[in-house]
Amino acid sequence: MTLALLLLVIGLPGLGAALLLRRSVVVGARRIAAAVVGLDLLVSIGLSAQVLAEGPADHGFLLGPTALLHTDALSAVVVPFAALLALLVVLAYPRFLVTPQAMGRMALALAAAQSIFLTANPLLLSLLWVGAVAPPYLELKSRPVARRTARVFALYMGLSALSLCVGFALLALADLGPPGATWIARAAVTSLLLAVMVRKGVAPFHSWFPEVFARGSLGGVLLLTLPQVGAYAVVRFVVPLLADALPIELYVLSGLSLLTAVYGAAVGLVQREVRPALGYLAMSQSALSLAGLTGSTPDLLVGGLLMWISSGLALTGLGLSVWMLEARAGTLSLRQPGGHYRTAPALAVCFLFFGLASVGFPGTLSFVADDLLISAALGRAVGPNLALVAASAMNAVAVLRAWFTLFGGPASPQMSPHELVPRERVAAGGLILLIVALGLSPGPLLHLLERAATELAAPLISAP
Amino acid sequence: MIPALITWTVAAPALAFVLLMLPWGVGRSASEVYTARVVRWAFLSSFLAAAAALVEMLFTGVDAVVVPLGHLFSVHHHDLALTLLVDRLSLPFALLVTALCGVIGSFGYRYLHREPGYTRFFILLLLFSLGMLAVVLGGNLGLLYAGWELLGLSSALLIGFFHERAAPVKSALRAFITYRICDVALLTAAIFLHQASGSGAFDEAYLGLWPHQTSTLSPGAAGLIGLLLVVAALGKSGQLPFSGWLPRAMEGPTPSSAIFYGALSIHAGAYLLLRNAPVLDAAPAAQVLLVGVGLSTALHATLAGRAQTDVKSQLAYASMAQVGLILAEIGLGLRFLALLHVVGHATLRSLQLLRAPSALADHHQQETGAGGLLAETGRHYEALLPAGARRWLYRFAMERSYLDDALERFLLGPVVRGLEAADRAERRWISRLGRGPGEGRGDEAEP
C-alpha cells in the first residue's frame, strides 16, 4: 500500500509533466497541472498518514547499501509541503505566462522534489540533485535577459553536484577502507556540506541565489529554492554521520549560516528592485533554518525544521504576491514609491501579511519558529542568539520598506484597479488561513517535527 | 471571576479585529456603521470587564492573580505560556488602555468620516490595543515581546496612514527601524533573563508583590539585562538618542497621534521598566543611565519644543520631555510617582492632541472671551540669556540639537554606504562570473 502511494506521489507529477510537455494547445494547461498537483497533494496527505502509522521504513529494491526509497516522519511533513507549494504556484501563475511547457516544468520540479524527499539512497540523490536543476537552468537559458545568470547558475550547481558525488564516493571509500582512516570520513562530510552550502546559497557560495530571483521565472525559482532540498540532504545524510565524524565541520557550517542570515538581511535592505530583495530575504531565512538544522541539540533541530516549513509557506505567499502584482503592473522598483495601494489593496494586504509572516510576526507560524530557535540556542554562545535576533529584525525592516515603497506614493491616474481573480483569491486566502491556524495552534505540527527530529537525531543522542 | 473578566478584556479587541477582517476575506469592505459598532462594543465591554476585575480585587483583597490560558507551544524544555498577570501595576494600565482606546475610537468615528482608510484605521487601532494589552497583562517576557511587536507594527502603519505622501512613509520607516533596534534589545534581555533566572515568567523570576518585588539575579546578569531593558525602553519612548522618530510620527491621523505618542505607546517603555523594576534595583549602572538619559531628553525636548512652529510637533516634544522625567523617576526608584505621572500625563496629552486640530479656533475663542489679543507667555527663560547665546540656542533648538544630523552622518550613512558597496561587489562578481566567451561588460543589462 505504501509503495503504491509512493509511486503515485512521484509518478503523478511525472506523468503530468510528460503529458504537458508534449502538448501544444495552451487552453486547459493550467487545469491539467492543477488537477495533477492537487491530486498529488491529496495522495501525499494519504501517504503521510500511512507513514506515520507504520513508522520509518525502506521501500523498493536495494541500490548499493541502502534501499531506493525511505519514509519516516520527516517525509510525512515535507512531501505534502512540497505538493502544497507547487499547487499554490500553479494557481497563482500569471495567465499570460501559462503555456503547457511552463506548467510541465512546474510538474517536473514537483516530481524531482518529491523524489528527493523520498529517498535516502546516495546514488539516487546524486542523480536527482542534478536532474532537479535542469528545468530551471533550461528556463533561464531560454530567456535572453538571463543568459549570464544561466551560466552563473550552471557553475554553482555544477560545483554543488560535483561536491555531492565526491562526498558520497569518499563516504563509500571510508566504509571500505581500513579502520581509523578518519580523514576520509571527514573529507566526505566536508564535501557533502560544501554541496549543501552551494545549493542553499550559504556565504561565500551565495551569489547565485538573489541573481536567479532577479532574472528567473518567479514560479520556477520559488519551487527550486523554497522546498529546500539542501536542508533535506543535511538532515537525511549529514546529521546521522555526526556520531562517526567530528562535528567541527558542522560548527563551521552553522557559523557560516548565521553569517549568511545576517549578511542577506543587511544587503536586502539596500536593494533597488523587489525581486533581488525577495531573494536576499529568502536566502537569509533559508540560512536561519540551516543554522537550526546543523545545531547540536534535538530542540535546535525542531526549530530548524519548523523554520524550514514556516518560511517556505510565507515566502511562497510573498513571492506569489510579488508575481501577481508584477503581472499587472510590470517591473517593480524600490527606487521610488509605486503607489499601488489604491489600485491593488488586496495584494497590499497579502504582501504585508506574507512578508510579516516570513519574519516572525506574532500570530504566524514563523513567530513560533523564531521563538523556538532562539530558546533552543539559549544554552549556547551569545553570538548565535544575537545573529538570529539581528537577522530577523533587519528582515522585518526590509519587508516594511518594500511594502511602503511598492504600495505607498500617489496612484497614477492611468492605473486601473488590480482585483484578484478567484483562483488567486483561493490560493492567497487559503495560505493566509493555514499560516494563521498553524501559528495559533502549532501543537500538531510541532509534535510531528519532534518525532522527525527524534528519528533523525537518534545516532546523535546515542553518541558518547 | 477575575480570570474570566481579564480574559474578556483581551479577547474583546481580538474578536473585533477578526470581525473587521472578515468582510475583507470575502472580498467586501466593512461599512462605517458596522466598523463603528464593532469597535464601540469591543472597547466598552473590554473596559467594563477590566473595571469589574478591579472592583473584585478591591473587595476581595486579592493583590495579584495569574491567569493561565494554556501554552502556545511546548517542545522538550522550551515553551511559551499564554499567561496573564493581574496586579497593582498591570490592572491600572489595562484600565487606562481600554478607556483611552474607547475614547479615541469614539473621537475617530466622526473625525475620520468618509476618509478612504476608515476601516483600516480601526483595524490598526484594535491591533494596537491588543498589543498594548499583551504588553501590560502579559505574564512573561515572551508574551510581552509579542505585544511589543504588535505595537511597533501598528504604530508604523498608522504613521504611514496617508501613504500617498512621501513624508509619512519616510517617517513610518524611520520609526519602524528604531523600534526594531529596541526590539533586538528587548528580545536579548528576555533571553538573558530566562537564562539567568530560569524562567521568563514575572511571577517566577521576581519574588513578592509589585512594587516590593526582588530578584535573585547576580549583579553582573542584572546589570546586563537592566541596560538592555533601558535601551528597549528608550527606543519605544522616543528618548535620546532614539528621539528623532517621535516628532515625525505626528504625520499620522490625529487620533492615532493622541493614542500612540500622547497616551499609551510612548509609555510602554515606562511600563517595561516598572514591570522589571527588580532588575533595575540590582543594576545601579542602568539606573544612573536611565536618570541621565531621562533628564537629558527632558532638557533637549524642552529646548527643541520651544522652537517648533506647529502644535502637534510642540506636543510631541512636550510628551518626550514628560516621559524623560517619568523615566528619571523610575531610575530613582519612585515607582508609584512614576505610575501616577504616567496616568496623568497620558490623559492630559490625549486631550491636548485631540484638541490640536481646533487650536486656532480655541485661540480665537479665548481672544474673543478676553476682549483682545492674549498676552504672550513662555519667554521668561529666554530673556535671562544674552542676545548672542539666544540666537545660538534658537538655532540649536531648531536643528533638534543636531542629533539627527550626527546619527545620519556618523552611523546611518556609513552603514548604508558599506551595504551598497557590498551590493555593487556582488553584482560585479556575478557579471564577471557569467560573462560568456566574446561578451563585453555591458552585453547584458543590469537588473
mmCIF file with all atom_site columns, N, CA and C in Angstrom, chain A residues 173-231:
data_model
loop_
_atom_site.group_PDB
_atom_site.id
_atom_site.type_symbol
_atom_site.label_atom_id
_atom_site.label_alt_id
_atom_site.label_comp_id
_atom_site.label_asym_id
_atom_site.label_entity_id
_atom_site.label_seq_id
_atom_site.pdbx_PDB_ins_code
_atom_site.Cartn_x
_atom_site.Cartn_y
_atom_site.Cartn_z
_atom_site.occupancy
_atom_site.B_iso_or_equiv
_atom_site.pdbx_formal_charge
_atom_site.auth_seq_id
_atom_site.auth_comp_id
_atom_site.auth_asym_id
_atom_site.auth_atom_id
_atom_site.pdbx_PDB_model_num
ATOM 1   N N  . LEU A 1 173 ? 34.193 4.991  0.233   1.00 0.00 ? 173 LEU A N  1
ATOM 2   C CA . LEU A 1 173 ? 35.598 4.599  0.383   1.00 0.00 ? 173 LEU A CA 1
ATOM 3   C C  . LEU A 1 173 ? 35.942 4.451  1.870   1.00 0.00 ? 173 LEU A C  1
ATOM 4   N N  . ALA A 1 174 ? 35.410 5.346  2.683   1.00 0.00 ? 174 ALA A N  1
ATOM 5   C CA . ALA A 1 174 ? 35.681 5.290  4.124   1.00 0.00 ? 174 ALA A CA 1
ATOM 6   C C  . ALA A 1 174 ? 35.122 4.006  4.726   1.00 0.00 ? 174 ALA A C  1
ATOM 7   N N  . ASP A 1 175 ? 33.960 3.564  4.210   1.00 0.00 ? 175 ASP A N  1
ATOM 8   C CA . ASP A 1 175 ? 33.361 2.309  4.706   1.00 0.00 ? 175 ASP A CA 1
ATOM 9   C C  . ASP A 1 175 ? 34.218 1.106  4.328   1.00 0.00 ? 175 ASP A C  1
ATOM 10  N N  . LEU A 1 176 ? 34.802 1.176  3.132   1.00 0.00 ? 176 LEU A N  1
ATOM 11  C CA . LEU A 1 176 ? 35.599 0.051  2.643   1.00 0.00 ? 176 LEU A CA 1
ATOM 12  C C  . LEU A 1 176 ? 37.030 0.084  3.193   1.00 0.00 ? 176 LEU A C  1
ATOM 13  N N  . GLY A 1 177 ? 37.534 1.302  3.483   1.00 0.00 ? 177 GLY A N  1
ATOM 14  C CA . GLY A 1 177 ? 38.942 1.480  3.840   1.00 0.00 ? 177 GLY A CA 1
ATOM 15  C C  . GLY A 1 177 ? 39.283 0.909  5.209   1.00 0.00 ? 177 GLY A C  1
ATOM 16  N N  . PRO A 1 178 ? 40.577 1.011  5.589   1.00 0.00 ? 178 PRO A N  1
ATOM 17  C CA . PRO A 1 178 ? 40.995 0.472  6.873   1.00 0.00 ? 178 PRO A CA 1
ATOM 18  C C  . PRO A 1 178 ? 40.401 1.270  8.031   1.00 0.00 ? 178 PRO A C  1
ATOM 19  N N  . PRO A 1 179 ? 40.175 0.609  9.178   1.00 0.00 ? 179 PRO A N  1
ATOM 20  C CA . PRO A 1 179 ? 39.639 1.331  10.326  1.00 0.00 ? 179 PRO A CA 1
ATOM 21  C C  . PRO A 1 179 ? 40.628 2.416  10.775  1.00 0.00 ? 179 PRO A C  1
ATOM 22  N N  . GLY A 1 180 ? 40.117 3.507  11.197  1.00 0.00 ? 180 GLY A N  1
ATOM 23  C CA . GLY A 1 180 ? 40.987 4.600  11.666  1.00 0.00 ? 180 GLY A CA 1
ATOM 24  C C  . GLY A 1 180 ? 41.275 5.625  10.598  1.00 0.00 ? 180 GLY A C  1
ATOM 25  N N  . ALA A 1 181 ? 40.841 5.377  9.369   1.00 0.00 ? 181 ALA A N  1
ATOM 26  C CA . ALA A 1 181 ? 41.096 6.365  8.307   1.00 0.00 ? 181 ALA A CA 1
ATOM 27  C C  . ALA A 1 181 ? 40.041 7.460  8.401   1.00 0.00 ? 181 ALA A C  1
ATOM 28  N N  . THR A 1 182 ? 40.070 8.201  9.509   1.00 0.00 ? 182 THR A N  1
ATOM 29  C CA . THR A 1 182 ? 39.015 9.189  9.754   1.00 0.00 ? 182 THR A CA 1
ATOM 30  C C  . THR A 1 182 ? 39.105 10.369 8.796   1.00 0.00 ? 182 THR A C  1
ATOM 31  N N  . TRP A 1 183 ? 40.285 10.613 8.232   1.00 0.00 ? 183 TRP A N  1
ATOM 32  C CA . TRP A 1 183 ? 40.408 11.773 7.356   1.00 0.00 ? 183 TRP A CA 1
ATOM 33  C C  . TRP A 1 183 ? 39.529 11.617 6.121   1.00 0.00 ? 183 TRP A C  1
ATOM 34  N N  . ILE A 1 184 ? 39.329 10.368 5.697   1.00 0.00 ? 184 ILE A N  1
ATOM 35  C CA . ILE A 1 184 ? 38.468 10.167 4.518   1.00 0.00 ? 184 ILE A CA 1
ATOM 36  C C  . ILE A 1 184 ? 37.017 10.525 4.889   1.00 0.00 ? 184 ILE A C  1
ATOM 37  N N  . ALA A 1 185 ? 36.608 10.066 6.070   1.00 0.00 ? 185 ALA A N  1
ATOM 38  C CA . ALA A 1 185 ? 35.235 10.373 6.512   1.00 0.00 ? 185 ALA A CA 1
ATOM 39  C C  . ALA A 1 185 ? 35.052 11.883 6.664   1.00 0.00 ? 185 ALA A C  1
ATOM 40  N N  . ARG A 1 186 ? 36.085 12.524 7.208   1.00 0.00 ? 186 ARG A N  1
ATOM 41  C CA . ARG A 1 186 ? 35.986 13.983 7.382   1.00 0.00 ? 186 ARG A CA 1
ATOM 42  C C  . ARG A 1 186 ? 35.927 14.694 6.043   1.00 0.00 ? 186 ARG A C  1
ATOM 43  N N  . ALA A 1 187 ? 36.745 14.219 5.114   1.00 0.00 ? 187 ALA A N  1
ATOM 44  C CA . ALA A 1 187 ? 36.717 14.825 3.776   1.00 0.00 ? 187 ALA A CA 1
ATOM 45  C C  . ALA A 1 187 ? 35.351 14.615 3.136   1.00 0.00 ? 187 ALA A C  1
ATOM 46  N N  . ALA A 1 188 ? 34.753 13.446 3.388   1.00 0.00 ? 188 ALA A N  1
ATOM 47  C CA . ALA A 1 188 ? 33.427 13.158 2.826   1.00 0.00 ? 188 ALA A CA 1
ATOM 48  C C  . ALA A 1 188 ? 32.387 14.125 3.388   1.00 0.00 ? 188 ALA A C  1
ATOM 49  N N  . VAL A 1 189 ? 32.421 14.293 4.721   1.00 0.00 ? 189 VAL A N  1
ATOM 50  C CA . VAL A 1 189 ? 31.451 15.211 5.357   1.00 0.00 ? 189 VAL A CA 1
ATOM 51  C C  . VAL A 1 189 ? 31.652 16.626 4.836   1.00 0.00 ? 189 VAL A C  1
ATOM 52  N N  . THR A 1 190 ? 32.916 17.042 4.736   1.00 0.00 ? 190 THR A N  1
ATOM 53  C CA . THR A 1 190 ? 33.203 18.397 4.250   1.00 0.00 ? 190 THR A CA 1
ATOM 54  C C  . THR A 1 190 ? 32.672 18.581 2.837   1.00 0.00 ? 190 THR A C  1
ATOM 55  N N  . SER A 1 191 ? 32.878 17.567 2.013   1.00 0.00 ? 191 SER A N  1
ATOM 56  C CA . SER A 1 191 ? 32.426 17.660 0.626   1.00 0.00 ? 191 SER A CA 1
ATOM 57  C C  . SER A 1 191 ? 30.892 17.726 0.548   1.00 0.00 ? 191 SER A C  1
ATOM 58  N N  . LEU A 1 192 ? 30.237 16.909 1.384   1.00 0.00 ? 192 LEU A N  1
ATOM 59  C CA . LEU A 1 192 ? 28.759 16.937 1.395   1.00 0.00 ? 192 LEU A CA 1
ATOM 60  C C  . LEU A 1 192 ? 28.251 18.302 1.871   1.00 0.00 ? 192 LEU A C  1
ATOM 61  N N  . LEU A 1 193 ? 28.921 18.826 2.887   1.00 0.00 ? 193 LEU A N  1
ATOM 62  C CA . LEU A 1 193 ? 28.487 20.128 3.407   1.00 0.00 ? 193 LEU A CA 1
ATOM 63  C C  . LEU A 1 193 ? 28.717 21.229 2.373   1.00 0.00 ? 193 LEU A C  1
ATOM 64  N N  . LEU A 1 194 ? 29.792 21.110 1.611   1.00 0.00 ? 194 LEU A N  1
ATOM 65  C CA . LEU A 1 194 ? 30.045 22.089 0.562   1.00 0.00 ? 194 LEU A CA 1
ATOM 66  C C  . LEU A 1 194 ? 28.908 22.059 -0.472  1.00 0.00 ? 194 LEU A C  1
ATOM 67  N N  . ALA A 1 195 ? 28.486 20.841 -0.807  1.00 0.00 ? 195 ALA A N  1
ATOM 68  C CA . ALA A 1 195 ? 27.381 20.696 -1.770  1.00 0.00 ? 195 ALA A CA 1
ATOM 69  C C  . ALA A 1 195 ? 26.128 21.396 -1.256  1.00 0.00 ? 195 ALA A C  1
ATOM 70  N N  . VAL A 1 196 ? 25.856 21.205 0.030   1.00 0.00 ? 196 VAL A N  1
ATOM 71  C CA . VAL A 1 196 ? 24.668 21.812 0.631   1.00 0.00 ? 196 VAL A CA 1
ATOM 72  C C  . VAL A 1 196 ? 24.796 23.331 0.685   1.00 0.00 ? 196 VAL A C  1
ATOM 73  N N  . MET A 1 197 ? 25.997 23.784 1.049   1.00 0.00 ? 197 MET A N  1
ATOM 74  C CA . MET A 1 197 ? 26.208 25.236 1.152   1.00 0.00 ? 197 MET A CA 1
ATOM 75  C C  . MET A 1 197 ? 25.963 25.924 -0.189  1.00 0.00 ? 197 MET A C  1
ATOM 76  N N  . VAL A 1 198 ? 26.464 25.319 -1.242  1.00 0.00 ? 198 VAL A N  1
ATOM 77  C CA . VAL A 1 198 ? 26.276 25.926 -2.560  1.00 0.00 ? 198 VAL A CA 1
ATOM 78  C C  . VAL A 1 198 ? 24.794 25.886 -2.923  1.00 0.00 ? 198 VAL A C  1
ATOM 79  N N  . ARG A 1 199 ? 24.163 24.743 -2.702  1.00 0.00 ? 199 ARG A N  1
ATOM 80  C CA . ARG A 1 199 ? 22.763 24.588 -3.104  1.00 0.00 ? 199 ARG A CA 1
ATOM 81  C C  . ARG A 1 199 ? 21.833 25.497 -2.304  1.00 0.00 ? 199 ARG A C  1
ATOM 82  N N  . LYS A 1 200 ? 22.190 25.736 -1.047  1.00 0.00 ? 200 LYS A N  1
ATOM 83  C CA . LYS A 1 200 ? 21.319 26.585 -0.222  1.00 0.00 ? 200 LYS A CA 1
ATOM 84  C C  . LYS A 1 200 ? 21.742 28.053 -0.214  1.00 0.00 ? 200 LYS A C  1
ATOM 85  N N  . GLY A 1 201 ? 22.791 28.366 -0.940  1.00 0.00 ? 201 GLY A N  1
ATOM 86  C CA . GLY A 1 201 ? 23.218 29.764 -1.015  1.00 0.00 ? 201 GLY A CA 1
ATOM 87  C C  . GLY A 1 201 ? 23.808 30.283 0.276   1.00 0.00 ? 201 GLY A C  1
ATOM 88  N N  . VAL A 1 202 ? 24.658 29.451 0.916   1.00 0.00 ? 202 VAL A N  1
ATOM 89  C CA . VAL A 1 202 ? 25.324 29.905 2.144   1.00 0.00 ? 202 VAL A CA 1
ATOM 90  C C  . VAL A 1 202 ? 26.611 30.621 1.756   1.00 0.00 ? 202 VAL A C  1
ATOM 91  N N  . ALA A 1 203 ? 26.872 31.767 2.372   1.00 0.00 ? 203 ALA A N  1
ATOM 92  C CA . ALA A 1 203 ? 28.085 32.549 2.065   1.00 0.00 ? 203 ALA A CA 1
ATOM 93  C C  . ALA A 1 203 ? 29.318 31.682 2.342   1.00 0.00 ? 203 ALA A C  1
ATOM 94  N N  . PRO A 1 204 ? 30.313 31.709 1.515   1.00 0.00 ? 204 PRO A N  1
ATOM 95  C CA . PRO A 1 204 ? 30.558 32.598 0.374   1.00 0.00 ? 204 PRO A CA 1
ATOM 96  C C  . PRO A 1 204 ? 30.066 32.046 -0.971  1.00 0.00 ? 204 PRO A C  1
ATOM 97  N N  . PHE A 1 205 ? 29.137 31.091 -0.940  1.00 0.00 ? 205 PHE A N  1
ATOM 98  C CA . PHE A 1 205 ? 28.654 30.493 -2.195  1.00 0.00 ? 205 PHE A CA 1
ATOM 99  C C  . PHE A 1 205 ? 27.214 30.923 -2.489  1.00 0.00 ? 205 PHE A C  1
ATOM 100 N N  . HIS A 1 206 ? 26.905 32.151 -2.166  1.00 0.00 ? 206 HIS A N  1
ATOM 101 C CA . HIS A 1 206 ? 25.503 32.580 -2.171  1.00 0.00 ? 206 HIS A CA 1
ATOM 102 C C  . HIS A 1 206 ? 25.097 33.418 -3.387  1.00 0.00 ? 206 HIS A C  1
ATOM 103 N N  . SER A 1 207 ? 26.061 33.885 -4.176  1.00 0.00 ? 207 SER A N  1
ATOM 104 C CA . SER A 1 207 ? 25.753 34.955 -5.144  1.00 0.00 ? 207 SER A CA 1
ATOM 105 C C  . SER A 1 207 ? 24.708 34.567 -6.176  1.00 0.00 ? 207 SER A C  1
ATOM 106 N N  . TRP A 1 208 ? 24.592 33.272 -6.482  1.00 0.00 ? 208 TRP A N  1
ATOM 107 C CA . TRP A 1 208 ? 23.608 32.858 -7.485  1.00 0.00 ? 208 TRP A CA 1
ATOM 108 C C  . TRP A 1 208 ? 22.173 33.027 -6.979  1.00 0.00 ? 208 TRP A C  1
ATOM 109 N N  . PHE A 1 209 ? 22.007 33.010 -5.657  1.00 0.00 ? 209 PHE A N  1
ATOM 110 C CA . PHE A 1 209 ? 20.666 32.930 -5.068  1.00 0.00 ? 209 PHE A CA 1
ATOM 111 C C  . PHE A 1 209 ? 19.812 34.171 -5.396  1.00 0.00 ? 209 PHE A C  1
ATOM 112 N N  . PRO A 1 210 ? 20.260 35.388 -5.003  1.00 0.00 ? 210 PRO A N  1
ATOM 113 C CA . PRO A 1 210 ? 19.443 36.561 -5.373  1.00 0.00 ? 210 PRO A CA 1
ATOM 114 C C  . PRO A 1 210 ? 19.401 36.791 -6.882  1.00 0.00 ? 210 PRO A C  1
ATOM 115 N N  . GLU A 1 211 ? 20.445 36.332 -7.582  1.00 0.00 ? 211 GLU A N  1
ATOM 116 C CA . GLU A 1 211 ? 20.503 36.547 -9.027  1.00 0.00 ? 211 GLU A CA 1
ATOM 117 C C  . GLU A 1 211 ? 19.383 35.775 -9.753  1.00 0.00 ? 211 GLU A C  1
ATOM 118 N N  . VAL A 1 212 ? 19.143 34.515 -9.351  1.00 0.00 ? 212 VAL A N  1
ATOM 119 C CA . VAL A 1 212 ? 18.063 33.780 -10.039 1.00 0.00 ? 212 VAL A CA 1
ATOM 120 C C  . VAL A 1 212 ? 16.695 34.354 -9.669  1.00 0.00 ? 212 VAL A C  1
ATOM 121 N N  . PHE A 1 213 ? 16.581 34.893 -8.468  1.00 0.00 ? 213 PHE A N  1
ATOM 122 C CA . PHE A 1 213 ? 15.321 35.568 -8.120  1.00 0.00 ? 213 PHE A CA 1
ATOM 123 C C  . PHE A 1 213 ? 15.111 36.788 -9.019  1.00 0.00 ? 213 PHE A C  1
ATOM 124 N N  . ALA A 1 214 ? 16.219 37.493 -9.303  1.00 0.00 ? 214 ALA A N  1
ATOM 125 C CA . ALA A 1 214 ? 16.112 38.720 -10.099 1.00 0.00 ? 214 ALA A CA 1
ATOM 126 C C  . ALA A 1 214 ? 15.769 38.421 -11.547 1.00 0.00 ? 214 ALA A C  1
ATOM 127 N N  . ARG A 1 215 ? 16.264 37.328 -12.102 1.00 0.00 ? 215 ARG A N  1
ATOM 128 C CA . ARG A 1 215 ? 16.149 37.127 -13.545 1.00 0.00 ? 215 ARG A CA 1
ATOM 129 C C  . ARG A 1 215 ? 15.291 35.947 -13.951 1.00 0.00 ? 215 ARG A C  1
ATOM 130 N N  . GLY A 1 216 ? 15.070 35.000 -13.026 1.00 0.00 ? 216 GLY A N  1
ATOM 131 C CA . GLY A 1 216 ? 14.353 33.789 -13.420 1.00 0.00 ? 216 GLY A CA 1
ATOM 132 C C  . GLY A 1 216 ? 12.849 33.972 -13.410 1.00 0.00 ? 216 GLY A C  1
ATOM 133 N N  . SER A 1 217 ? 12.144 32.948 -13.872 1.00 0.00 ? 217 SER A N  1
ATOM 134 C CA . SER A 1 217 ? 10.681 32.948 -13.752 1.00 0.00 ? 217 SER A CA 1
ATOM 135 C C  . SER A 1 217 ? 10.366 32.670 -12.283 1.00 0.00 ? 217 SER A C  1
ATOM 136 N N  . LEU A 1 218 ? 9.609  33.565 -11.659 1.00 0.00 ? 218 LEU A N  1
ATOM 137 C CA . LEU A 1 218 ? 9.472  33.513 -10.205 1.00 0.00 ? 218 LEU A CA 1
ATOM 138 C C  . LEU A 1 218 ? 8.888  32.182 -9.720  1.00 0.00 ? 218 LEU A C  1
ATOM 139 N N  . GLY A 1 219 ? 7.927  31.635 -10.456 1.00 0.00 ? 219 GLY A N  1
ATOM 140 C CA . GLY A 1 219 ? 7.319  30.368 -10.045 1.00 0.00 ? 219 GLY A CA 1
ATOM 141 C C  . GLY A 1 219 ? 8.361  29.263 -9.977  1.00 0.00 ? 219 GLY A C  1
ATOM 142 N N  . GLY A 1 220 ? 9.174  29.166 -11.026 1.00 0.00 ? 220 GLY A N  1
ATOM 143 C CA . GLY A 1 220 ? 10.215 28.146 -11.062 1.00 0.00 ? 220 GLY A CA 1
ATOM 144 C C  . GLY A 1 220 ? 11.247 28.354 -9.971  1.00 0.00 ? 220 GLY A C  1
ATOM 145 N N  . VAL A 1 221 ? 11.594 29.611 -9.720  1.00 0.00 ? 221 VAL A N  1
ATOM 146 C CA . VAL A 1 221 ? 12.601 29.910 -8.694  1.00 0.00 ? 221 VAL A CA 1
ATOM 147 C C  . VAL A 1 221 ? 12.063 29.546 -7.307  1.00 0.00 ? 221 VAL A C  1
ATOM 148 N N  . LEU A 1 222 ? 10.791 29.834 -7.077  1.00 0.00 ? 222 LEU A N  1
ATOM 149 C CA . LEU A 1 222 ? 10.210 29.502 -5.762  1.00 0.00 ? 222 LEU A CA 1
ATOM 150 C C  . LEU A 1 222 ? 10.234 27.990 -5.555  1.00 0.00 ? 222 LEU A C  1
ATOM 151 N N  . LEU A 1 223 ? 9.890  27.239 -6.611  1.00 0.00 ? 223 LEU A N  1
ATOM 152 C CA . LEU A 1 223 ? 9.883  25.774 -6.461  1.00 0.00 ? 223 LEU A CA 1
ATOM 153 C C  . LEU A 1 223 ? 11.296 25.197 -6.410  1.00 0.00 ? 223 LEU A C  1
ATOM 154 N N  . LEU A 1 224 ? 12.255 25.940 -6.920  1.00 0.00 ? 224 LEU A N  1
ATOM 155 C CA . LEU A 1 224 ? 13.647 25.476 -6.854  1.00 0.00 ? 224 LEU A CA 1
ATOM 156 C C  . LEU A 1 224 ? 14.223 25.681 -5.460  1.00 0.00 ? 224 LEU A C  1
ATOM 157 N N  . THR A 1 225 ? 13.897 26.825 -4.852  1.00 0.00 ? 225 THR A N  1
ATOM 158 C CA . THR A 1 225 ? 14.587 27.199 -3.607  1.00 0.00 ? 225 THR A CA 1
ATOM 159 C C  . THR A 1 225 ? 13.802 26.901 -2.325  1.00 0.00 ? 225 THR A C  1
ATOM 160 N N  . LEU A 1 226 ? 12.475 27.057 -2.354  1.00 0.00 ? 226 LEU A N  1
ATOM 161 C CA . LEU A 1 226 ? 11.751 27.009 -1.078  1.00 0.00 ? 226 LEU A CA 1
ATOM 162 C C  . LEU A 1 226 ? 11.462 25.610 -0.521  1.00 0.00 ? 226 LEU A C  1
ATOM 163 N N  . PRO A 1 227 ? 11.314 24.577 -1.352  1.00 0.00 ? 227 PRO A N  1
ATOM 164 C CA . PRO A 1 227 ? 11.202 23.253 -0.724  1.00 0.00 ? 227 PRO A CA 1
ATOM 165 C C  . PRO A 1 227 ? 12.484 22.861 0.025   1.00 0.00 ? 227 PRO A C  1
ATOM 166 N N  . GLN A 1 228 ? 13.612 23.491 -0.312  1.00 0.00 ? 228 GLN A N  1
ATOM 167 C CA . GLN A 1 228 ? 14.878 23.327 0.390   1.00 0.00 ? 228 GLN A CA 1
ATOM 168 C C  . GLN A 1 228 ? 15.388 21.885 0.400   1.00 0.00 ? 228 GLN A C  1
ATOM 169 N N  . VAL A 1 229 ? 15.711 21.398 -0.784  1.00 0.00 ? 229 VAL A N  1
ATOM 170 C CA . VAL A 1 229 ? 16.262 20.042 -0.857  1.00 0.00 ? 229 VAL A CA 1
ATOM 171 C C  . VAL A 1 229 ? 17.642 19.987 -0.193  1.00 0.00 ? 229 VAL A C  1
ATOM 172 N N  . GLY A 1 230 ? 18.341 21.126 -0.138  1.00 0.00 ? 230 GLY A N  1
ATOM 173 C CA . GLY A 1 230 ? 19.638 21.169 0.542   1.00 0.00 ? 230 GLY A CA 1
ATOM 174 C C  . GLY A 1 230 ? 19.482 20.866 2.022   1.00 0.00 ? 230 GLY A C  1
ATOM 175 N N  . ALA A 1 231 ? 18.430 21.420 2.610   1.00 0.00 ? 231 ALA A N  1
ATOM 176 C CA . ALA A 1 231 ? 18.163 21.160 4.026   1.00 0.00 ? 231 ALA A CA 1
ATOM 177 C C  . ALA A 1 231 ? 17.875 19.676 4.235   1.00 0.00 ? 231 ALA A C  1
#
